[in-house]
Short mmCIF file of C-alpha atoms in Angstrom, two decimals:
data_model
loop_
_atom_site.label_atom_id
_atom_site.label_comp_id
_atom_site.label_asym_id
_atom_site.label_seq_id
_atom_site.Cartn_x
_atom_site.Cartn_y
_atom_site.Cartn_z
CA MET A 1 27.55 -1.35 0.80
CA ASP A 2 28.00 -4.71 -0.91
CA ASN A 3 29.16 -5.23 -4.50
CA LYS A 4 25.65 -5.78 -5.91
CA GLU A 5 24.31 -2.58 -4.37
CA ASN A 6 27.40 -0.65 -5.44
CA ILE A 7 27.04 -1.86 -9.04
CA ILE A 8 23.36 -0.91 -9.13
CA ASN A 9 24.03 2.56 -7.68
CA CYS A 10 26.87 3.21 -10.13
CA ALA A 11 24.74 1.98 -13.04
CA ILE A 12 21.86 4.25 -12.02
CA ASP A 13 24.22 7.23 -11.89
CA LEU A 14 25.64 6.42 -15.34
CA PHE A 15 22.32 5.56 -16.99
CA TYR A 16 20.84 8.76 -15.55
CA SER A 17 23.65 11.01 -16.74
CA LYS A 18 24.46 9.37 -20.09
CA GLY A 19 21.59 7.09 -21.04
CA TYR A 20 21.51 3.32 -21.08
CA ASN A 21 22.76 2.91 -24.65
CA SER A 22 25.69 5.28 -24.15
CA VAL A 23 27.18 3.41 -21.21
CA GLY A 24 29.56 0.53 -21.87
CA ILE A 25 30.52 -2.37 -19.64
CA GLN A 26 34.03 -1.01 -19.11
CA GLU A 27 32.66 2.32 -17.93
CA LEU A 28 30.32 0.53 -15.51
CA VAL A 29 33.06 -1.60 -13.97
CA ASP A 30 35.46 1.34 -13.75
CA LYS A 31 32.91 3.48 -11.90
CA ALA A 32 31.99 0.59 -9.57
CA GLY A 33 35.64 -0.30 -8.97
CA ILE A 34 35.07 -3.94 -9.91
CA THR A 35 36.15 -6.32 -12.65
CA LYS A 36 34.05 -7.42 -15.61
CA PRO A 37 33.77 -10.97 -14.25
CA THR A 38 32.26 -9.54 -11.06
CA LEU A 39 29.57 -7.69 -13.02
CA TYR A 40 28.87 -10.76 -15.14
CA TYR A 41 28.75 -12.96 -12.02
CA TYR A 42 26.00 -10.86 -10.45
CA TYR A 43 24.03 -9.71 -13.50
CA GLY A 44 25.15 -11.69 -16.56
CA SER A 45 25.16 -8.64 -18.84
CA LYS A 46 24.37 -4.95 -19.00
CA LEU A 47 20.78 -5.91 -19.84
CA GLY A 48 20.66 -8.19 -16.79
CA LEU A 49 21.82 -5.25 -14.69
CA LEU A 50 19.10 -3.02 -16.15
CA GLU A 51 16.48 -5.71 -15.53
CA SER A 52 17.58 -5.89 -11.88
CA ILE A 53 17.29 -2.12 -11.56
CA LEU A 54 13.82 -2.16 -13.12
CA GLU A 55 12.68 -5.00 -10.89
CA LEU A 56 13.97 -3.34 -7.75
CA HIS A 57 12.74 0.20 -8.39
CA PHE A 58 9.68 -0.26 -10.60
CA ASN A 59 8.18 -3.00 -8.43
CA LYS A 60 8.44 -0.74 -5.37
CA TRP A 61 6.67 1.98 -7.32
CA LEU A 62 3.98 -0.41 -8.56
CA ASP A 63 3.38 -1.61 -5.00
CA ASP A 64 2.95 1.99 -3.81
CA LEU A 65 0.58 2.80 -6.69
CA THR A 66 -1.46 -0.36 -6.14
CA THR A 67 -1.93 0.49 -2.47
CA ALA A 68 -2.86 4.09 -3.30
CA ALA A 69 -5.29 2.95 -6.02
CA GLU A 70 -7.53 0.98 -3.67
CA TYR A 71 -10.90 2.38 -4.64
CA ASN A 72 -13.48 3.19 -1.95
CA HIS A 73 -16.10 4.96 -4.08
CA ASP A 74 -14.37 8.33 -3.82
CA LEU A 75 -12.63 9.04 -7.12
CA PRO A 76 -11.06 12.39 -6.15
CA LEU A 77 -9.60 10.93 -2.95
CA THR A 78 -8.28 7.87 -4.80
CA LEU A 79 -6.70 10.07 -7.48
CA GLU A 80 -5.10 12.25 -4.79
CA LYS A 81 -3.55 9.17 -3.20
CA VAL A 82 -2.33 7.90 -6.56
CA ALA A 83 -0.98 11.31 -7.53
CA ALA A 84 0.90 11.54 -4.22
CA ALA A 85 2.39 8.05 -4.68
CA TYR A 86 3.35 8.75 -8.30
CA LEU A 87 4.78 12.22 -7.86
CA ASN A 88 6.59 11.57 -4.61
CA PHE A 89 8.20 8.47 -6.08
CA ALA A 90 9.37 10.54 -9.04
CA VAL A 91 10.85 13.13 -6.69
CA MET A 92 12.42 10.74 -4.20
CA ASP A 93 13.81 8.36 -6.86
CA ASN A 94 14.36 11.01 -9.53
CA LYS A 95 17.32 9.35 -11.25
CA PHE A 96 15.37 6.16 -11.76
CA TYR A 97 12.34 8.16 -12.91
CA TYR A 98 14.37 9.86 -15.63
CA ILE A 99 15.95 6.54 -16.65
CA MET A 100 12.48 5.00 -16.93
CA LEU A 101 11.22 7.87 -19.09
CA ALA A 102 14.23 7.62 -21.39
CA LEU A 103 13.69 3.87 -21.78
CA ILE A 104 10.01 4.31 -22.61
CA PHE A 105 10.87 6.74 -25.38
CA SER A 106 13.76 4.73 -26.81
CA ALA A 107 13.67 2.81 -30.09
CA LYS A 108 11.06 0.06 -30.10
CA ASP A 109 13.53 -2.70 -31.06
CA ASN A 110 15.95 -1.63 -28.33
CA GLU A 111 16.54 -4.21 -25.58
CA ALA A 112 16.04 -1.55 -22.93
CA TYR A 113 12.63 -0.58 -24.34
CA LYS A 114 11.59 -4.23 -24.33
CA ALA A 115 12.71 -4.55 -20.72
CA VAL A 116 10.69 -1.58 -19.44
CA ILE A 117 7.43 -2.12 -21.36
CA PRO A 118 6.02 -4.92 -19.14
CA TYR A 119 6.33 -2.59 -16.14
CA LEU A 120 4.68 0.27 -17.99
CA ILE A 121 1.78 -1.99 -18.96
CA LYS A 122 1.30 -2.95 -15.30
CA GLN A 123 1.40 0.71 -14.35
CA ASN A 124 -1.14 1.64 -17.02
CA ASN A 125 -3.44 -1.15 -15.85
CA ILE A 126 -3.44 0.31 -12.33
CA PHE A 127 -4.70 3.62 -13.74
CA ILE A 128 -7.29 1.98 -16.00
CA GLU A 129 -8.67 -0.12 -13.13
CA ILE A 130 -9.34 3.01 -11.06
CA PHE A 131 -11.55 4.50 -13.75
CA GLU A 132 -13.25 1.19 -14.51
CA LYS A 133 -14.25 0.93 -10.84
CA ALA A 134 -15.52 4.53 -10.87
CA ARG A 135 -17.54 4.22 -14.07
CA THR A 136 -20.83 3.39 -12.33
CA GLU A 137 -20.58 6.59 -10.29
CA LEU A 138 -19.67 8.81 -13.23
CA GLY A 139 -22.00 8.01 -16.10
CA ASN A 140 -20.36 10.47 -18.50
CA MET A 141 -17.16 8.43 -18.25
CA ASN A 142 -18.70 5.15 -19.42
CA GLY A 143 -16.70 3.83 -22.35
CA ARG A 144 -13.89 6.33 -21.86
CA GLU A 145 -12.11 4.75 -18.90
CA LYS A 146 -8.87 4.18 -20.82
CA GLN A 147 -8.94 7.73 -22.16
CA PHE A 148 -9.30 9.15 -18.64
CA ALA A 149 -6.61 6.81 -17.31
CA ARG A 150 -4.16 7.87 -20.02
CA SER A 151 -4.96 11.53 -19.51
CA PHE A 152 -4.44 11.34 -15.77
CA HIS A 153 -1.22 9.36 -16.16
CA GLY A 154 0.00 11.87 -18.73
CA ILE A 155 -0.73 14.82 -16.44
CA LEU A 156 1.21 13.17 -13.61
CA SER A 157 4.13 12.37 -15.86
CA GLU A 158 4.36 15.90 -17.23
CA TYR A 159 3.92 17.43 -13.81
CA ALA A 160 6.70 15.26 -12.39
CA VAL A 161 9.12 16.29 -15.15
CA PHE A 162 8.35 19.98 -14.82
CA TYR A 163 8.53 19.82 -11.03
CA LEU A 164 11.92 18.11 -11.19
CA GLU A 165 13.22 20.54 -13.80
CA GLU A 166 12.08 23.57 -11.83
CA SER A 167 13.47 22.36 -8.53
CA GLU A 168 17.01 21.41 -7.77
CA ILE A 169 17.18 17.74 -8.79
CA ASP A 170 18.84 16.49 -5.61
CA ASN A 171 16.67 18.60 -3.31
CA ARG A 172 14.24 15.76 -2.68
CA VAL A 173 11.24 17.36 -1.06
CA PRO A 174 7.90 15.57 -1.41
CA ILE A 175 5.23 17.47 -3.28
CA ASP A 176 2.83 19.11 -0.85
CA GLN A 177 -0.75 17.92 -0.44
CA ARG A 178 -2.23 21.25 -1.57
CA THR A 179 -0.48 20.98 -4.93
CA ILE A 180 -1.71 17.41 -5.35
CA TYR A 181 -5.26 18.46 -4.41
CA LEU A 182 -5.25 21.26 -7.01
CA LEU A 183 -3.88 18.97 -9.72
CA VAL A 184 -6.60 16.37 -9.09
CA HIS A 185 -9.30 19.05 -8.74
CA GLN A 186 -8.38 20.45 -12.15
CA PHE A 187 -8.48 16.97 -13.67
CA MET A 188 -11.84 16.20 -12.06
CA HIS A 189 -13.26 19.46 -13.39
CA GLY A 190 -12.64 18.06 -16.88
CA ILE A 191 -14.46 14.82 -16.05
CA TYR A 192 -17.47 16.60 -14.57
CA SER A 193 -17.85 19.08 -17.42
#
């Protein structure tokens, strides 16, 4: 493992266990077994390190969601694919998922919040686009695409947290297709009613 990868892995462990704001530079370099100049050489600052982590992990997630969200006039199937991509990412990269959630719910003037928001906006737009493409097939949804997108995203987020809390965190087992089907079926029932 090279220094950059080691620094990122150590930062993820610390940010996951203590929170971004509670971790200092000295703690980061001690855990990584490097000097401060080495951290500054690669990342410039703690914020630069966080931005690298977000770019690396969130962009992978966004790519997976974008692929899953390709709409072929079958909303339930598309939502199943998106749910699988979302939930399995949360399970397989659980430390990053918890870091991301903590950043989203941090103080609005916090540098970490400002760093994560552009990624969250991109993620939200993926969900909105699915429902905008499906609006012609589901007339009762017309005008409520954003509401449905937020609701679906919220269900996935809550389900991921509860799944992770109920299972052993490091027992990374993808969520089974039956569970994903039932989750989407329940959501679709609300749309059709």
